[in-house]
Coordinates of C-alpha atoms in Angstrom, one line a residue:
M30 CA -40.1 -2.8 -51.1
K31 CA -42.3 0.3 -50.7
I32 CA -44.0 1.9 -47.7
K33 CA -47.8 1.6 -47.9
N34 CA -48.7 3.0 -44.4
V35 CA -47.1 5.0 -41.6
I36 CA -48.4 4.6 -38.0
L37 CA -47.4 7.0 -35.2
T38 CA -47.9 6.5 -31.5
P39 CA -46.8 8.4 -28.4
S40 CA -44.3 6.4 -26.3
Y41 CA -42.4 6.5 -23.1
T42 CA -38.6 6.7 -22.8
G43 CA -36.4 4.8 -20.4
F44 CA -35.9 7.9 -18.2
Y45 CA -36.9 11.5 -17.9
F46 CA -36.4 15.0 -19.2
D47 CA -34.2 17.0 -16.8
D48 CA -33.6 20.8 -16.9
Q49 CA -29.8 20.8 -16.8
R50 CA -29.6 24.6 -16.4
A51 CA -31.8 24.5 -13.3
I52 CA -29.8 21.5 -11.8
K53 CA -26.5 23.3 -12.3
A54 CA -28.1 26.4 -10.7
G55 CA -28.7 24.4 -7.6
A56 CA -32.1 22.7 -7.8
G57 CA -32.6 20.6 -4.7
H58 CA -33.8 17.0 -4.3
D59 CA -37.0 15.7 -2.6
G60 CA -36.8 12.0 -3.1
F61 CA -36.6 11.3 -6.8
M62 CA -38.0 14.8 -7.6
Y63 CA -36.1 18.0 -8.2
T64 CA -37.3 21.1 -6.3
G65 CA -37.4 24.6 -7.6
K66 CA -38.5 26.2 -10.8
P67 CA -37.4 25.2 -14.3
I68 CA -35.2 27.6 -16.3
T69 CA -34.9 26.0 -19.8
E70 CA -37.8 26.9 -22.2
G71 CA -40.5 24.3 -22.5
F72 CA -40.0 22.7 -19.2
K73 CA -42.9 22.7 -16.7
S74 CA -40.8 21.2 -13.9
V75 CA -37.1 20.5 -13.4
R76 CA -37.8 16.8 -14.0
Q77 CA -40.7 15.6 -16.2
T78 CA -41.8 12.5 -18.1
G79 CA -39.5 11.4 -20.9
E80 CA -41.5 11.2 -24.2
A81 CA -40.9 9.7 -27.6
I82 CA -42.8 9.0 -30.8
S83 CA -42.8 5.5 -32.3
I84 CA -42.8 5.3 -36.1
Q85 CA -44.0 2.1 -37.8
L86 CA -43.4 1.9 -41.5
V87 CA -45.8 -0.7 -42.9
L88 CA -44.4 -2.3 -46.1
E89 CA -46.1 -3.8 -49.1
D90 CA -45.8 -7.4 -47.8
G91 CA -47.1 -6.4 -44.3
S92 CA -43.7 -6.4 -42.6
V93 CA -42.8 -3.4 -40.5
G94 CA -39.8 -1.1 -39.9
Y95 CA -39.6 0.4 -36.4
G96 CA -38.0 3.6 -35.1
D97 CA -38.4 5.8 -32.1
C98 CA -38.1 9.6 -32.1
A99 CA -36.3 10.4 -28.8
A100 CA -34.3 13.2 -27.4
V101 CA -31.6 13.4 -24.7
Q102 CA -32.3 13.7 -21.0
Y103 CA -30.9 17.2 -20.9
S104 CA -32.9 18.6 -23.9
G105 CA -32.6 22.3 -24.7
A106 CA -29.1 22.5 -23.1
G107 CA -25.6 22.6 -24.6
G108 CA -26.7 23.8 -28.0
R109 CA -29.4 21.1 -28.5
D110 CA -32.8 21.3 -30.1
P111 CA -35.7 22.2 -27.7
L112 CA -37.8 19.9 -25.6
F113 CA -39.4 17.1 -27.6
L114 CA -43.1 16.5 -26.7
A115 CA -45.2 13.9 -28.6
S116 CA -48.3 16.1 -28.5
D117 CA -46.5 18.9 -30.3
F118 CA -44.8 16.7 -33.0
I119 CA -47.3 14.0 -33.9
P120 CA -49.5 16.5 -35.7
F121 CA -46.4 18.0 -37.4
L122 CA -45.3 14.5 -38.7
E123 CA -48.8 13.7 -39.9
K124 CA -49.0 16.9 -41.9
H125 CA -45.5 17.3 -43.3
I126 CA -43.8 13.9 -43.3
V127 CA -46.2 11.0 -43.5
P128 CA -47.6 11.9 -47.0
L129 CA -44.0 12.0 -48.3
L130 CA -43.1 8.5 -46.9
I131 CA -46.0 6.7 -48.6
G132 CA -44.6 4.9 -51.7
E133 CA -40.9 5.3 -50.8
D134 CA -38.7 2.3 -51.7
V135 CA -36.8 1.2 -48.6
S136 CA -34.6 -1.4 -50.3
S137 CA -31.6 0.9 -49.6
F138 CA -31.1 2.9 -46.4
R139 CA -28.5 5.6 -47.0
P140 CA -30.1 7.6 -49.9
L141 CA -33.5 7.8 -48.0
A142 CA -31.8 8.6 -44.7
E143 CA -29.8 11.4 -46.2
K144 CA -32.9 12.8 -48.0
Y145 CA -35.0 13.0 -44.8
D146 CA -32.1 14.0 -42.5
H147 CA -31.4 17.1 -44.7
M148 CA -35.0 17.9 -45.5
L149 CA -36.3 21.4 -44.8
V150 CA -39.9 22.1 -43.8
E151 CA -40.9 25.7 -43.9
G152 CA -37.2 26.6 -44.2
K153 CA -36.1 24.7 -41.1
R154 CA -34.5 21.3 -40.6
L155 CA -36.5 18.7 -38.8
H156 CA -36.1 18.4 -35.0
T157 CA -33.2 16.1 -34.2
A158 CA -35.5 13.6 -32.5
I159 CA -37.7 13.3 -35.7
R160 CA -34.6 12.7 -37.9
Y161 CA -33.3 10.2 -35.3
G162 CA -36.5 8.1 -35.2
L163 CA -37.4 8.3 -38.8
T164 CA -34.0 7.1 -40.0
Q165 CA -34.1 4.3 -37.4
A166 CA -37.3 3.1 -39.0
L167 CA -35.8 3.4 -42.5
L168 CA -32.8 1.4 -41.5
N169 CA -34.9 -1.3 -39.8
A170 CA -37.2 -1.4 -42.9
A171 CA -34.2 -1.9 -45.2
A172 CA -32.9 -4.7 -43.0
V173 CA -36.4 -6.4 -43.0
S174 CA -36.9 -6.1 -46.7
N175 CA -33.4 -7.5 -47.4
H176 CA -33.7 -10.2 -44.7
V177 CA -30.5 -9.2 -42.9
T178 CA -29.5 -7.4 -39.8
M179 CA -29.2 -3.6 -39.6
A180 CA -25.5 -4.0 -39.0
E181 CA -25.1 -5.8 -42.3
I182 CA -27.0 -3.0 -44.1
I183 CA -24.6 -0.4 -42.6
R184 CA -21.5 -2.4 -43.6
K185 CA -22.7 -2.9 -47.1
E186 CA -23.8 0.7 -47.7
Y187 CA -20.8 2.4 -46.0
G188 CA -18.2 0.2 -47.6
I189 CA -16.8 -1.3 -44.4
K190 CA -14.8 -4.3 -45.7
D191 CA -14.3 -6.3 -42.5
K192 CA -16.4 -9.5 -42.8
V193 CA -16.2 -10.5 -39.1
Y194 CA -18.5 -8.9 -36.6
K195 CA -17.0 -8.5 -33.1
P196 CA -18.3 -7.4 -29.7
I197 CA -17.9 -3.7 -28.6
P198 CA -17.1 -2.8 -25.0
I199 CA -20.2 -1.7 -23.2
F200 CA -20.4 1.3 -20.9
A201 CA -22.9 1.1 -18.1
Q202 CA -24.2 4.3 -16.4
S203 CA -25.3 4.6 -12.8
G204 CA -27.1 7.8 -12.5
D205 CA -27.3 9.2 -9.0
D206 CA -27.3 5.7 -7.5
R207 CA -23.5 5.6 -7.9
Y208 CA -22.9 3.0 -5.2
D209 CA -25.5 0.2 -5.5
N210 CA -25.4 0.4 -9.3
V211 CA -21.7 -0.2 -9.3
D212 CA -22.3 -3.5 -7.5
K213 CA -24.6 -4.5 -10.4
M214 CA -21.9 -3.5 -12.9
I215 CA -19.3 -5.6 -11.1
I216 CA -21.6 -8.6 -11.0
K217 CA -22.4 -8.3 -14.8
K218 CA -18.7 -7.5 -15.5
A219 CA -19.4 -4.3 -17.4
D220 CA -16.5 -3.3 -19.6
V221 CA -16.7 0.4 -18.8
L222 CA -18.2 2.0 -15.7
P223 CA -19.8 3.8 -13.8
H224 CA -20.8 7.3 -15.3
A225 CA -21.5 8.5 -11.7
L226 CA -23.4 11.6 -12.7
I227 CA -21.2 14.2 -11.1
N228 CA -23.3 17.3 -12.0
N229 CA -23.0 19.4 -8.8
V230 CA -19.8 20.8 -7.3
K231 CA -20.9 21.1 -3.7
E232 CA -22.7 17.8 -3.3
K233 CA -20.8 15.5 -5.7
L234 CA -17.4 16.8 -6.8
G235 CA -16.4 18.8 -3.7
E236 CA -15.3 22.4 -3.7
H237 CA -11.7 21.2 -4.2
G238 CA -12.6 17.9 -5.9
E239 CA -12.2 15.9 -2.7
L240 CA -15.6 14.1 -2.9
L241 CA -14.9 12.7 -6.4
L242 CA -11.4 11.7 -5.3
D243 CA -12.9 9.7 -2.4
Y244 CA -15.4 8.1 -4.7
V245 CA -12.8 7.0 -7.3
K246 CA -10.8 5.4 -4.4
W247 CA -13.9 3.6 -3.2
L248 CA -14.7 2.5 -6.7
A249 CA -11.3 0.9 -7.2
N250 CA -11.4 -0.8 -3.8
R251 CA -15.0 -2.0 -4.4
I252 CA -14.0 -3.8 -7.7
I253 CA -10.9 -5.3 -6.2
T254 CA -13.0 -6.6 -3.3
W255 CA -15.8 -8.1 -5.3
R256 CA -14.5 -9.1 -8.7
T257 CA -14.3 -12.9 -9.2
S258 CA -11.2 -12.7 -11.3
K259 CA -8.1 -10.5 -11.4
D260 CA -8.6 -10.5 -15.1
Y261 CA -11.6 -8.2 -14.7
M262 CA -10.1 -4.7 -15.3
P263 CA -12.9 -2.4 -16.3
I264 CA -12.2 1.1 -17.5
F265 CA -13.4 3.9 -15.3
H266 CA -15.5 6.5 -17.2
I267 CA -16.9 9.4 -15.1
D268 CA -19.1 12.1 -16.4
V269 CA -18.5 15.4 -14.5
Y270 CA -20.8 17.7 -16.5
G271 CA -18.3 20.6 -16.5
T272 CA -18.0 20.7 -12.7
I273 CA -14.2 20.4 -12.7
G274 CA -14.0 23.6 -14.7
I275 CA -16.4 25.3 -12.3
A276 CA -14.4 24.1 -9.2
F277 CA -11.0 25.2 -10.7
N278 CA -12.2 28.3 -12.6
N279 CA -11.3 26.7 -15.9
D280 CA -7.6 26.9 -15.1
V281 CA -6.0 24.3 -17.4
D282 CA -3.0 23.8 -15.1
K283 CA -5.1 23.2 -12.0
M284 CA -7.6 21.0 -13.8
T285 CA -4.8 18.9 -15.3
T286 CA -3.2 18.5 -11.8
Y287 CA -6.5 17.5 -10.3
M288 CA -7.3 15.0 -13.0
M289 CA -3.9 13.3 -12.6
Q290 CA -4.8 12.9 -8.9
L291 CA -8.0 11.1 -10.1
E292 CA -5.8 8.9 -12.3
E293 CA -3.6 8.0 -9.3
A294 CA -6.7 7.3 -7.2
A295 CA -8.1 4.9 -9.9
K296 CA -5.0 2.7 -10.0
P297 CA -4.7 -0.1 -11.0
F298 CA -7.5 0.8 -13.3
S299 CA -7.5 3.2 -16.3
I300 CA -9.8 6.3 -16.1
R301 CA -11.6 8.6 -18.5
I302 CA -13.2 11.9 -17.5
E303 CA -16.1 13.1 -19.7
G304 CA -17.0 16.7 -20.0
P305 CA -14.4 18.3 -17.5
V306 CA -15.3 21.8 -18.9
D307 CA -18.4 23.3 -20.3
A308 CA -17.6 26.8 -21.4
G309 CA -21.1 27.6 -22.5
N310 CA -20.3 27.6 -26.3
R311 CA -18.7 25.3 -28.8
E312 CA -15.5 27.2 -29.6
D313 CA -14.3 27.8 -26.1
T314 CA -15.3 24.3 -24.9
M315 CA -13.3 22.8 -27.8
K316 CA -10.3 24.9 -27.0
Y317 CA -10.3 23.9 -23.3
L318 CA -10.6 20.2 -24.1
R319 CA -7.9 20.6 -26.8
D320 CA -5.5 22.2 -24.3
L321 CA -6.4 19.8 -21.5
T322 CA -5.7 16.8 -23.8
A323 CA -2.4 18.3 -24.9
E324 CA -1.3 19.1 -21.3
L325 CA -2.2 15.7 -20.0
E326 CA -0.2 14.1 -22.8
K327 CA 2.7 16.5 -22.2
R328 CA 2.8 15.4 -18.5
G329 CA 2.8 11.7 -19.4
S330 CA -0.7 11.1 -18.1
K331 CA -2.7 8.2 -19.5
L332 CA -6.1 9.6 -18.3
Q333 CA -8.4 10.2 -21.3
I334 CA -10.6 13.2 -21.8
V335 CA -14.1 12.5 -23.4
A336 CA -15.9 15.3 -25.2
D337 CA -19.6 15.6 -24.8
E338 CA -21.3 19.0 -24.4
W339 CA -21.2 21.2 -27.5
C340 CA -19.9 18.2 -29.5
N341 CA -23.4 17.4 -30.8
T342 CA -23.7 17.3 -34.6
L343 CA -21.7 15.4 -37.2
E344 CA -20.0 18.8 -38.0
D345 CA -19.2 19.3 -34.3
I346 CA -17.7 15.8 -34.0
K347 CA -15.5 16.4 -37.1
Y348 CA -14.4 19.8 -35.7
F349 CA -13.5 18.3 -32.2
A350 CA -11.7 15.4 -33.9
D351 CA -9.7 17.6 -36.2
N352 CA -8.5 19.7 -33.3
K353 CA -7.8 16.7 -31.0
A354 CA -10.2 18.2 -28.4
G355 CA -10.4 15.0 -26.4
H356 CA -9.0 11.5 -26.6
M357 CA -12.5 10.2 -27.2
L358 CA -15.7 11.8 -28.5
Q359 CA -19.2 10.8 -27.3
I360 CA -21.3 10.4 -30.4
K361 CA -24.5 11.3 -28.6
T362 CA -26.8 9.5 -31.0
P363 CA -30.1 11.5 -30.6
D364 CA -28.2 14.8 -31.0
L365 CA -26.9 13.8 -34.5
G366 CA -30.4 13.5 -36.0
G367 CA -30.3 10.8 -38.7
V368 CA -28.6 7.6 -37.6
N369 CA -26.7 7.8 -40.9
N370 CA -24.7 10.6 -39.2
V371 CA -23.9 8.1 -36.3
A372 CA -22.3 5.8 -38.8
E373 CA -20.3 8.6 -40.4
A374 CA -19.2 10.0 -37.1
I375 CA -17.8 6.6 -35.9
I376 CA -16.0 6.1 -39.2
Y377 CA -14.5 9.6 -39.1
C378 CA -13.3 9.3 -35.5
N379 CA -11.7 5.9 -36.3
E380 CA -10.0 7.3 -39.3
K381 CA -8.6 10.2 -37.2
G382 CA -7.4 8.0 -34.4
I383 CA -9.9 9.5 -31.9
G384 CA -11.8 7.2 -29.6
S385 CA -15.4 6.6 -31.0
Y386 CA -18.0 6.3 -28.2
C387 CA -21.4 5.4 -29.6
G388 CA -23.3 6.9 -26.8
G389 CA -26.7 8.4 -26.4
T390 CA -28.9 9.0 -23.4
C391 CA -30.8 7.2 -20.6
N392 CA -33.8 8.9 -22.1
E393 CA -34.1 6.6 -25.2
T394 CA -36.1 3.5 -25.9
N395 CA -35.3 -0.2 -26.5
I396 CA -35.8 0.4 -30.2
S397 CA -33.3 3.2 -30.5
A398 CA -30.8 1.3 -28.3
Q399 CA -31.0 -1.8 -30.5
T400 CA -30.6 0.3 -33.7
T401 CA -27.5 2.2 -32.6
T402 CA -26.0 -1.0 -31.2
N403 CA -26.2 -2.4 -34.7
I404 CA -24.4 0.7 -36.0
A405 CA -21.7 0.5 -33.3
I406 CA -21.0 -3.1 -34.2
A407 CA -21.0 -2.4 -38.0
C408 CA -18.7 0.6 -37.8
K409 CA -16.4 -0.9 -35.0
A410 CA -16.9 1.8 -32.4
D411 CA -14.5 1.8 -29.4
Q412 CA -17.4 1.6 -26.9
C413 CA -21.2 1.5 -26.8
L414 CA -23.6 2.8 -24.2
A415 CA -25.9 0.5 -22.2
K416 CA -29.2 2.3 -22.6
P417 CA -31.9 3.3 -21.9
G418 CA -32.6 4.0 -18.2
M419 CA -30.4 4.4 -15.2
G420 CA -31.1 1.0 -13.5
V421 CA -28.1 -0.7 -15.2
D422 CA -29.8 -4.1 -15.6
E423 CA -32.4 -3.1 -18.2
G424 CA -30.1 -1.1 -20.5
Y425 CA -27.2 -3.5 -20.2
M426 CA -29.5 -6.4 -21.1
I427 CA -31.0 -4.7 -24.1
V428 CA -27.6 -3.7 -25.6
R429 CA -25.7 -6.9 -24.7
N430 CA -28.4 -9.3 -25.9
E431 CA -28.8 -7.3 -29.2
M432 CA -25.1 -7.3 -29.7
N433 CA -24.8 -11.1 -29.1
R434 CA -27.7 -11.9 -31.4
V435 CA -26.5 -9.6 -34.3
I436 CA -22.9 -10.9 -34.1
A437 CA -24.0 -14.5 -34.1
I438 CA -26.5 -14.3 -37.0
A439 CA -24.2 -12.0 -39.1
N440 CA -21.2 -14.2 -38.6
S441 CA -23.2 -17.3 -39.4
R442 CA -23.6 -16.1 -43.0
K443 CA -19.8 -15.9 -43.6

């Protein structure tokens, strides 16, 4: 089945672009707005509209493959590609990519995905958001033309032998509304929660970590108070955006001691801490996470470290996995470019015995969320992010419903 037309449209994402560097530097709040001037190149304000580009691949029989080019909330930070704006990149796509797509055969996904994911234009690789959206559309087109789900295409083309499709634990994220949104998660029985967005030492972590300790105690008590069954034992997963490193001057011994205090506060629940250190570059961040992981294990702790910042590309993920820099790695799907890399990353982590978290960003779309959910199911990730948005309900609905639909239809064929 060949592509006969390509239609591009500007789209909204489920959240916003935020200048992480400005926020870490102390940007203030005024309602939902951030005050102060942006720091990262391309930003006109600290928080601005999240943008995407929708790609529709029109096939010979009139069916359509969909994909959305989207970038993470904190674009331009942590070694990522620059801010992705539709007005900049639609003309680029129309000039350089659309003519190449016309006539391509989408019957198979992997060869085409790898072709466009590695393509150079004027000596440079395509922006990660373009590679992300285009390969989503190619995967969806392959599924449409073969009359199967995207998960089934991935299993077939990546040689995954398991014939049974099973649910993946879903991780819901709260954003700044880390109290009311937890109640939504408890009602919906989210498998993993709450994210909590601890991105500021003074206001959210506490200069000695005391604010986060209090929050973890509140979280445990809240679940125990409101759960309808003692069988509901969600895993705590808190993203701290490097603030533990800031508060404790990147001292491995002090950070380990503090995280074990968090582990005690979370009981009887298990806890993961994402991004305890951001050293400003890949090598040093990897080393800190490696050393923290080893020290926690040495002390008998069950707390798990999750790598995020500077663990962006497929190469990065393999590097962190090989060095055991974390118990779990976030496969931050838009940062990997082509979704073919998402499949490879999950498979690689599973083979290495490192937790595979098929993540992403609140700043995606329903289309990208559905696509990566299919990949998480197919490759048997350890957990999958509820996305887009920070409202809990919408992202959880999109991912859970897609998961249930795909599993039911794929298993019905066995």
